[in-house]
Amino acid sequence: MKENIFLYYTNDLHSHFENWSKIVGHWNKQRKHHEKRNEPMFLIDIGDHVDRFHPIAEAMQGKANVELLNKASYDVATIGNNEGITLTHEDLFTLYDQADFDVVCANLANKDGKDPSWLKPYTLKATENGTTLGLIGLTAPFKAFYELLGWEVTSPFELLDQIVMEVKEQADIVVLLSHLGINDDQEIARRYDDIDLIIGGHTHHLFKDGEKINNTLLTAAGKHGVYVGEVVLSWDTERKQLNQKQAYAYEVNHTDEDQATKDQLAEYQEKADVILRQPVAHLYTPLHVNWFQESHIMKELVHTLKDWTSADCAMLNAGVLLDGFSQGDVTRGDIHRICPHPMNPCRVALQGDELLEVVRQAHAKRFMELKLKGFGFRGEIIGRMIFSGIEVVTETDSEGDEHVKRVTLQGEAIDLNKTYQVATADTFTFGKLLPEISHSPSKHYYMPELLRDLLTHTIKRIT
């Protein structure tokens, strides 16, 4: 006898609720279809459902996201780095208290030894025919960030040797819910034949028809709910083996919206508007912003960053402020709208020659005009780098390109062999945007403060 088991999933929604009512409409349609055919169906989220760029997620600190998953009748979820390291310890500890679904994350623990009641390394789900699925959760191990927030996160490879065997002894089918990224997923598939399926996320990769590595099927559905995922597992109930496994990712843009979900989102937006209307300061003159020029508010924000981190100097790209501030009350909503990024202050150690190279790179036209996506940045372009504590003299050539001529700190030339403490946004510690910063052996992150918390402090200071 063959049993077809259907798994549907979302990953990396990042609070892009514009697609959510269509996704729920699609789930409801599929649920009715499978109920008529008496087929098992499970709904799963692979993390980063919460993203504080959205006013609803910001105002309710992710609790509305959990309610939306509840109302959509999700069965299991794991957590992503946006749930894990953009919320305070207390907000994450209580985030899933009212969840009607299981939350699995095997490589996360509370540093004080008392884990939240919802946190499980894995869960077991059985069909009516008695076929058991073991679902393990893993999240990206941003160790430095988690430690500062009071959590311990461990490498997934330290856990899998033990936990895969433990789950295999209890389950017919082993599924990994991975918010680790495509490279780790592929390596896990090469190492662990007992994992039948990896549903992935974090790196926003898209497998429209899945990818097979050894015995393991990998799948992922991009980002922002543009695609959703479906997996069909064909289980032989007599031989106790998987006969076939198929994975798909497809768009839901032509699906009818679920009206109840649409109404719920509108209600959440009204609540968020009320919460974010709280004033934080009053401006008697407007504060203008220009992504390619130094503005007063950007200069003051970088001063705040330098003082906040006790650094020798600070640098921040003007693109972090999406707009200026009008005269009158400045509300929490204004701060969030203008600086929506889940980015933290950071201080890194750079040698003088490295600092000079960073300054030069930051003045390159291609750098300033880069349309950055990811690494916490939720803006349009990087923009001009604004400095505090150092003075940069430039000259412009006949083609309009700007070149750094001289850099001084407190009137003195930069010592090429001296180590300087440089404050910036954590964005530049990832990837290859500014290699000298990302490769620095000494990085100190400031958490749970986000850049917009420093912006609030700055506006209060200058008004």
Coordinates of C-alpha atoms in Angstrom, one line a residue:
M1 CA 0.0 0.0 0.0
K2 CA 1.3 3.5 -0.9
E3 CA 0.7 6.6 1.2
N4 CA 1.3 10.0 -0.3
I5 CA 2.3 12.6 2.3
F6 CA 2.2 16.3 1.3
L7 CA 4.5 18.9 2.9
Y8 CA 3.9 22.6 2.1
Y9 CA 6.2 25.3 3.3
T10 CA 7.3 28.9 3.3
N11 CA 10.8 30.2 4.0
D12 CA 12.3 33.7 4.4
L13 CA 9.0 35.6 4.2
H14 CA 10.7 38.6 5.9
S15 CA 7.3 40.0 6.9
H16 CA 6.4 40.6 3.2
F17 CA 2.7 40.4 4.1
E18 CA 1.7 41.6 0.6
N19 CA 1.8 38.0 -0.5
W20 CA 0.5 36.4 2.7
S21 CA -3.3 36.4 2.1
K22 CA -2.7 34.6 -1.3
I23 CA -0.4 32.1 0.4
V24 CA -3.1 31.3 3.0
G25 CA -5.7 31.1 0.3
H26 CA -3.6 28.6 -1.5
W27 CA -3.1 26.5 1.7
N28 CA -6.8 26.5 2.4
K29 CA -7.5 25.3 -1.2
Q30 CA -4.9 22.5 -0.9
R31 CA -6.2 21.5 2.6
K32 CA -9.7 21.0 1.2
H33 CA -8.3 19.0 -1.7
H34 CA -6.3 16.6 0.6
E35 CA -9.1 16.3 3.1
K36 CA -11.4 15.0 0.3
R37 CA -8.8 12.5 -0.7
N38 CA -8.0 11.6 2.9
E39 CA -4.3 12.5 2.3
P40 CA -2.0 13.8 5.1
M41 CA -0.8 17.4 4.8
F42 CA 1.6 19.4 6.9
L43 CA 2.4 23.1 6.8
I44 CA 5.9 24.2 7.7
D45 CA 7.9 27.5 8.0
I46 CA 11.7 27.5 7.7
G47 CA 12.4 30.8 9.5
D48 CA 12.8 34.5 8.9
H49 CA 9.0 34.9 8.8
V50 CA 9.6 37.9 11.2
D51 CA 11.4 40.9 9.8
R52 CA 11.3 44.2 11.7
F53 CA 11.5 46.2 8.6
H54 CA 7.7 46.0 8.5
P55 CA 5.7 48.2 10.9
I56 CA 3.5 45.3 12.1
A57 CA 6.6 43.2 13.0
E58 CA 8.2 46.2 14.6
A59 CA 5.2 47.3 16.7
M60 CA 4.4 43.8 17.9
Q61 CA 7.9 42.4 18.0
G62 CA 7.0 39.4 15.9
K63 CA 3.9 38.3 17.9
A64 CA 1.6 39.1 15.0
N65 CA 3.7 36.9 12.7
V66 CA 3.1 34.0 15.1
E67 CA -0.6 34.7 15.2
L68 CA -0.7 34.6 11.4
L69 CA 1.0 31.2 11.4
N70 CA -1.5 30.0 13.9
K71 CA -4.5 31.2 11.9
A72 CA -3.0 29.5 8.8
S73 CA -2.8 26.2 10.8
Y74 CA 0.9 25.7 10.5
D75 CA 2.2 22.5 12.1
V76 CA 5.9 23.1 12.5
A77 CA 8.4 26.0 12.3
T78 CA 12.0 26.6 12.9
I79 CA 13.6 30.0 13.6
G80 CA 15.8 32.1 11.3
N81 CA 18.4 34.7 12.3
N82 CA 15.8 37.5 12.0
E83 CA 13.8 35.9 14.8
G84 CA 17.0 34.9 16.7
I85 CA 19.1 38.0 16.7
T86 CA 17.0 41.0 15.9
L87 CA 14.8 40.6 18.9
T88 CA 15.8 41.1 22.5
H89 CA 16.4 38.0 24.7
E90 CA 13.0 38.5 26.4
D91 CA 11.1 39.1 23.2
L92 CA 12.5 35.9 21.6
F93 CA 12.0 33.9 24.8
T94 CA 8.3 34.7 24.8
L95 CA 7.8 35.0 21.0
Y96 CA 6.2 31.5 20.6
D97 CA 4.4 31.3 23.9
Q98 CA 1.0 31.3 22.2
A99 CA 2.1 29.2 19.1
D100 CA -0.3 26.4 18.1
F101 CA 2.5 24.8 16.2
D102 CA 5.8 23.1 17.2
V103 CA 8.9 25.2 17.1
V104 CA 12.1 23.1 16.5
C105 CA 15.7 24.4 16.7
A106 CA 18.3 21.8 17.8
N107 CA 21.3 24.2 17.9
L108 CA 19.8 26.9 20.1
A109 CA 19.7 27.1 23.9
N110 CA 19.3 29.7 26.6
K111 CA 22.7 30.6 28.2
D112 CA 21.2 30.3 31.7
G113 CA 20.1 26.8 31.1
K114 CA 16.3 27.4 31.3
D115 CA 15.0 27.1 27.7
P116 CA 11.6 28.6 26.7
S117 CA 8.8 26.0 26.9
W118 CA 8.3 26.0 23.2
L119 CA 11.8 25.2 22.1
K120 CA 12.4 21.6 20.9
P121 CA 15.3 20.1 19.0
Y122 CA 12.8 18.1 16.8
T123 CA 9.2 16.9 16.7
L124 CA 7.5 13.8 15.5
K125 CA 4.4 13.9 13.3
A126 CA 2.3 10.8 12.4
T127 CA -0.2 10.3 9.6
E128 CA -3.5 8.5 10.2
N129 CA -1.9 5.4 8.7
G130 CA 0.9 5.5 11.3
T131 CA 3.7 6.8 9.2
T132 CA 6.0 8.9 11.3
L133 CA 8.0 12.0 10.2
G134 CA 10.8 13.3 12.3
L135 CA 11.4 17.0 11.8
I136 CA 14.7 18.5 13.0
G137 CA 15.3 22.3 13.1
L138 CA 18.6 24.1 12.7
T139 CA 19.4 27.8 12.4
A140 CA 22.4 29.8 11.1
P141 CA 25.0 29.9 14.0
F142 CA 25.7 33.6 14.3
K143 CA 27.6 32.8 17.5
A144 CA 28.8 36.3 18.4
F145 CA 25.4 37.8 18.0
Y146 CA 23.5 35.1 20.0
E147 CA 26.0 35.3 22.9
L148 CA 25.5 39.0 23.3
L149 CA 21.8 38.4 23.5
G150 CA 22.0 35.6 26.1
W151 CA 21.7 32.6 23.9
E152 CA 24.0 29.7 22.9
V153 CA 24.1 28.6 19.3
T154 CA 26.2 25.6 18.2
S155 CA 27.5 24.4 14.9
P156 CA 25.0 22.1 13.2
F157 CA 27.6 19.5 12.4
E158 CA 28.3 19.1 16.1
L159 CA 24.7 17.9 16.7
L160 CA 23.7 16.0 13.6
D161 CA 25.8 12.8 14.3
Q162 CA 23.8 12.3 17.5
I163 CA 20.4 13.7 16.7
V164 CA 19.9 12.1 13.2
M165 CA 20.3 8.6 14.7
E166 CA 18.0 9.5 17.6
V167 CA 15.3 10.7 15.3
K168 CA 15.9 7.8 12.8
E169 CA 15.1 5.3 15.6
Q170 CA 11.7 6.9 16.2
A171 CA 10.7 8.0 12.7
D172 CA 10.1 6.4 9.3
I173 CA 11.1 9.6 7.4
V174 CA 13.7 12.1 8.6
V175 CA 13.2 15.8 7.5
L176 CA 15.6 18.6 8.2
L177 CA 14.2 22.1 8.5
S178 CA 17.3 24.1 7.7
H179 CA 17.8 27.9 8.1
L180 CA 21.5 27.3 7.4
G181 CA 21.9 28.2 3.7
I182 CA 22.5 26.3 0.5
N183 CA 26.2 25.4 1.1
D184 CA 25.6 23.8 4.5
D185 CA 22.5 22.0 3.2
Q186 CA 24.5 20.5 0.3
E187 CA 27.3 19.4 2.7
I188 CA 24.8 17.9 5.1
A189 CA 23.2 15.9 2.2
R190 CA 26.6 14.6 1.3
R191 CA 27.4 13.5 4.9
Y192 CA 24.0 12.1 6.1
D193 CA 22.2 9.5 4.0
D194 CA 19.6 9.0 6.8
I195 CA 18.2 12.5 6.1
D196 CA 15.6 12.0 3.5
L197 CA 14.6 15.6 2.9
I198 CA 16.1 19.0 3.6
I199 CA 13.8 22.0 3.3
G200 CA 16.1 25.0 3.2
G201 CA 16.2 28.8 3.6
H202 CA 18.4 31.7 4.8
T203 CA 20.3 32.2 1.5
H204 CA 17.1 32.8 -0.4
H205 CA 17.9 30.1 -3.0
L206 CA 15.2 28.6 -5.2
F207 CA 14.9 25.0 -6.3
K208 CA 11.8 24.9 -8.5
D209 CA 12.1 21.1 -8.9
G210 CA 14.4 20.2 -6.0
E211 CA 18.0 19.0 -6.1
K212 CA 19.1 15.4 -5.3
I213 CA 22.4 14.7 -3.5
N214 CA 23.0 11.1 -2.7
N215 CA 19.9 9.9 -0.9
T216 CA 18.7 13.4 0.1
L217 CA 16.3 15.6 -1.7
L218 CA 16.9 19.4 -1.2
T219 CA 14.3 22.1 -1.8
A220 CA 13.8 25.8 -1.1
A221 CA 11.4 28.5 -2.3
G222 CA 13.4 31.8 -2.6
K223 CA 12.2 34.7 -0.5
H224 CA 9.4 37.1 0.4
G225 CA 6.6 34.6 -0.4
V226 CA 6.8 35.1 -4.1
Y227 CA 7.2 31.3 -4.3
V228 CA 5.9 28.6 -1.9
G229 CA 7.1 25.0 -1.7
E230 CA 5.5 21.6 -2.0
V231 CA 7.0 18.2 -1.3
V232 CA 5.3 14.8 -2.1
L233 CA 6.6 11.8 -0.2
S234 CA 5.4 8.4 -1.4
W235 CA 5.7 5.9 1.4
D236 CA 5.3 2.1 1.0
T237 CA 3.5 1.1 4.2
E238 CA 4.3 -2.6 3.8
R239 CA 8.0 -2.4 2.9
K240 CA 8.5 0.6 5.2
Q241 CA 10.4 2.6 2.6
L242 CA 10.2 5.8 0.5
N243 CA 9.4 4.9 -3.1
Q244 CA 9.5 8.4 -4.4
K245 CA 10.1 12.0 -3.3
Q246 CA 9.4 15.1 -5.3
A247 CA 9.8 18.8 -4.6
Y248 CA 8.4 21.8 -6.3
A249 CA 8.4 25.6 -5.8
Y250 CA 5.9 27.7 -7.6
E251 CA 4.4 31.2 -7.6
V252 CA 1.0 31.9 -6.0
N253 CA 0.4 35.3 -7.7
H254 CA -2.8 34.0 -9.4
T255 CA -4.3 32.5 -6.3
D256 CA -7.3 34.1 -4.7
E257 CA -6.7 36.0 -1.5
D258 CA -8.0 34.7 1.8
Q259 CA -10.3 37.5 2.9
A260 CA -10.1 36.7 6.6
T261 CA -6.3 36.9 6.4
K262 CA -6.5 40.2 4.5
D263 CA -8.8 41.6 7.2
Q264 CA -6.5 40.4 9.9
L265 CA -3.6 42.1 8.4
A266 CA -5.5 45.3 8.1
E267 CA -6.4 45.1 11.8
Y268 CA -2.7 44.5 12.7
Q269 CA -1.7 47.5 10.6
E270 CA -4.2 49.7 12.5
K271 CA -2.8 48.5 15.9
A272 CA 0.8 49.0 14.6
D273 CA -0.1 52.6 13.5
V274 CA -1.4 53.4 17.0
I275 CA 1.7 52.0 18.7
L276 CA 4.1 53.7 16.3
R277 CA 2.4 57.1 16.6
Q278 CA 4.1 57.6 19.9
P279 CA 6.2 60.8 19.6
V280 CA 9.9 60.7 20.5
A281 CA 10.9 64.3 19.8
H282 CA 9.8 67.6 18.2
L283 CA 11.6 69.3 15.4
Y284 CA 11.3 73.1 14.9
T285 CA 13.1 72.8 11.5
P286 CA 13.1 69.9 9.0
L287 CA 16.1 67.6 8.7
H288 CA 16.9 66.9 5.1
V289 CA 18.7 63.8 3.7
N290 CA 20.7 63.3 0.6
W291 CA 22.3 59.9 -0.2
F292 CA 25.2 61.5 -2.0
Q293 CA 25.9 64.4 0.2
E294 CA 26.7 64.9 3.9
S295 CA 23.6 66.1 5.7
H296 CA 23.3 67.5 9.3
I297 CA 21.3 64.5 10.6
M298 CA 23.7 61.9 9.1
K299 CA 26.7 63.7 10.5
E300 CA 25.1 63.8 13.9
L301 CA 24.1 60.1 13.7
V302 CA 27.7 59.2 12.9
H303 CA 28.9 61.3 15.9
T304 CA 26.4 59.3 18.0
L305 CA 27.8 56.0 16.7
K306 CA 31.4 57.0 17.5
D307 CA 30.5 58.0 21.1
W308 CA 28.2 55.0 21.6
T309 CA 31.0 52.6 20.8
S310 CA 33.9 54.6 22.3
A311 CA 35.7 54.3 18.9
D312 CA 38.5 56.4 17.5
C313 CA 36.4 57.2 14.5
A314 CA 33.1 56.1 12.9
M315 CA 31.7 55.7 9.4
L316 CA 28.2 55.1 8.2
N317 CA 26.6 55.2 4.7
A318 CA 24.1 57.9 4.0
G319 CA 21.7 55.3 2.4
V320 CA 20.7 54.1 5.8
L321 CA 18.3 57.0 6.1
L322 CA 15.6 56.5 3.5
D323 CA 14.1 60.0 3.9
G324 CA 14.3 63.2 5.8
F325 CA 12.3 64.4 8.8
S326 CA 9.6 67.1 8.5
Q327 CA 9.1 69.9 11.0
G328 CA 6.9 68.8 13.9
D329 CA 6.6 65.7 16.0
V330 CA 8.9 62.8 15.2
T331 CA 7.2 59.5 16.0
R332 CA 8.4 55.9 16.5
G333 CA 6.8 55.2 13.1
D334 CA 8.8 58.0 11.5
I335 CA 12.1 56.6 12.9
H336 CA 11.1 53.1 11.7
R337 CA 10.1 54.2 8.2
I338 CA 13.2 56.2 7.7
C339 CA 15.6 53.7 9.3
P340 CA 13.9 50.2 8.9
H341 CA 17.1 48.1 8.8
P342 CA 17.7 45.4 11.4
M343 CA 21.3 46.5 11.6
N344 CA 23.4 46.8 14.8
P345 CA 26.3 49.1 15.7
C346 CA 29.7 47.5 15.5
R347 CA 33.3 48.4 16.3
V348 CA 36.2 46.8 14.5
A349 CA 40.0 47.0 14.8
L350 CA 41.8 48.2 11.7
Q351 CA 45.4 48.9 11.0
G352 CA 46.1 52.3 9.7
D353 CA 46.8 51.0 6.1
E354 CA 43.5 49.1 6.3
L355 CA 41.6 52.1 7.4
L356 CA 42.9 54.2 4.5
E357 CA 41.9 51.4 2.1
V358 CA 38.4 51.3 3.5
V359 CA 38.1 55.1 3.1
R360 CA 39.3 54.9 -0.5
Q361 CA 36.9 52.1 -1.4
A362 CA 34.0 54.0 0.2
H363 CA 34.6 57.0 -2.1
A364 CA 34.4 54.9 -5.3
K365 CA 31.4 55.7 -7.4
R366 CA 30.5 52.1 -7.9
F367 CA 30.4 51.6 -4.1
M368 CA 28.2 54.6 -3.4
E369 CA 25.8 53.7 -6.2
L370 CA 25.6 50.0 -5.3
K371 CA 22.0 48.7 -4.9
L372 CA 22.6 46.6 -1.9
K373 CA 20.2 43.8 -1.0
G374 CA 20.5 41.8 2.2
F375 CA 23.0 41.8 5.1
G376 CA 20.4 43.6 7.1
F377 CA 20.2 46.5 4.7
R378 CA 16.6 47.4 3.7
G379 CA 17.3 50.5 1.7
E380 CA 17.9 51.4 -2.0
I381 CA 21.6 52.2 -2.4
I382 CA 24.6 52.5 -0.1
G383 CA 25.2 56.2 -0.7
R384 CA 28.1 58.4 0.4
M385 CA 30.1 57.3 3.5
I386 CA 29.9 59.9 6.3
F387 CA 32.7 60.1 8.8
S388 CA 33.2 61.2 12.4
G389 CA 36.6 61.5 14.1
I390 CA 38.5 61.6 10.8
E391 CA 38.8 64.3 8.1
V392 CA 38.9 63.2 4.5
V393 CA 40.1 65.5 1.8
T394 CA 39.2 64.5 -1.8
E395 CA 39.7 65.7 -5.3
T396 CA 37.6 65.1 -8.4
D397 CA 39.1 64.3 -11.8
S398 CA 38.0 65.4 -15.2
E399 CA 35.6 62.4 -15.5
G400 CA 33.8 63.3 -12.3
D401 CA 35.4 60.5 -10.2
E402 CA 36.3 61.3 -6.6
H403 CA 39.7 60.3 -5.2
V404 CA 41.0 60.5 -1.6
K405 CA 43.9 62.9 -1.3
R406 CA 44.4 63.0 2.5
V407 CA 43.0 61.4 5.7
T408 CA 43.7 62.7 9.2
L409 CA 42.6 61.9 12.7
Q410 CA 42.6 64.8 15.1
G411 CA 44.8 66.7 12.7
E412 CA 47.4 64.0 12.5
A413 CA 48.1 61.7 9.5
I414 CA 46.9 58.1 9.9
D415 CA 49.8 55.9 11.2
L416 CA 49.9 52.9 8.8
N417 CA 51.1 50.6 11.6
K418 CA 48.8 51.7 14.4
T419 CA 45.6 49.9 15.3
Y420 CA 42.4 52.0 15.3
Q421 CA 39.0 51.3 16.7
V422 CA 36.5 52.0 13.9
A423 CA 32.7 52.1 14.4
T424 CA 30.3 51.2 11.6
A425 CA 27.2 49.1 10.9
D426 CA 27.4 45.4 11.2
T427 CA 26.4 45.1 7.5
F428 CA 30.0 45.8 6.5
T429 CA 31.3 42.9 8.7
F430 CA 29.6 40.4 6.3
G431 CA 30.5 39.5 2.7
K432 CA 32.9 41.4 0.4
L433 CA 31.6 45.0 0.6
L434 CA 34.6 46.2 2.5
P435 CA 37.0 43.3 2.9
E436 CA 39.3 45.0 5.4
I437 CA 36.3 45.3 7.8
S438 CA 34.8 41.9 7.2
H439 CA 38.3 40.3 7.7
S440 CA 39.1 42.1 10.9
P441 CA 40.0 39.7 13.7
S442 CA 38.5 42.0 16.3
K443 CA 34.7 42.8 16.0
H444 CA 32.5 43.9 18.8
Y445 CA 28.7 44.1 18.2
Y446 CA 26.4 46.2 20.2
M447 CA 23.1 44.5 20.9
P448 CA 20.1 44.6 21.2
E449 CA 20.4 48.2 19.9
L450 CA 19.6 48.8 16.3
L451 CA 20.8 51.8 14.2
R452 CA 17.3 53.3 14.6
D453 CA 17.8 53.3 18.4
L454 CA 20.9 55.5 17.9
L455 CA 18.9 57.6 15.4
T456 CA 16.3 58.2 18.1
H457 CA 19.0 59.1 20.6
T458 CA 20.5 61.5 18.0
I459 CA 17.3 63.4 17.3
K460 CA 16.6 63.8 21.0
R461 CA 20.1 65.1 21.5
I462 CA 20.0 67.7 18.7
T463 CA 16.5 69.1 19.4

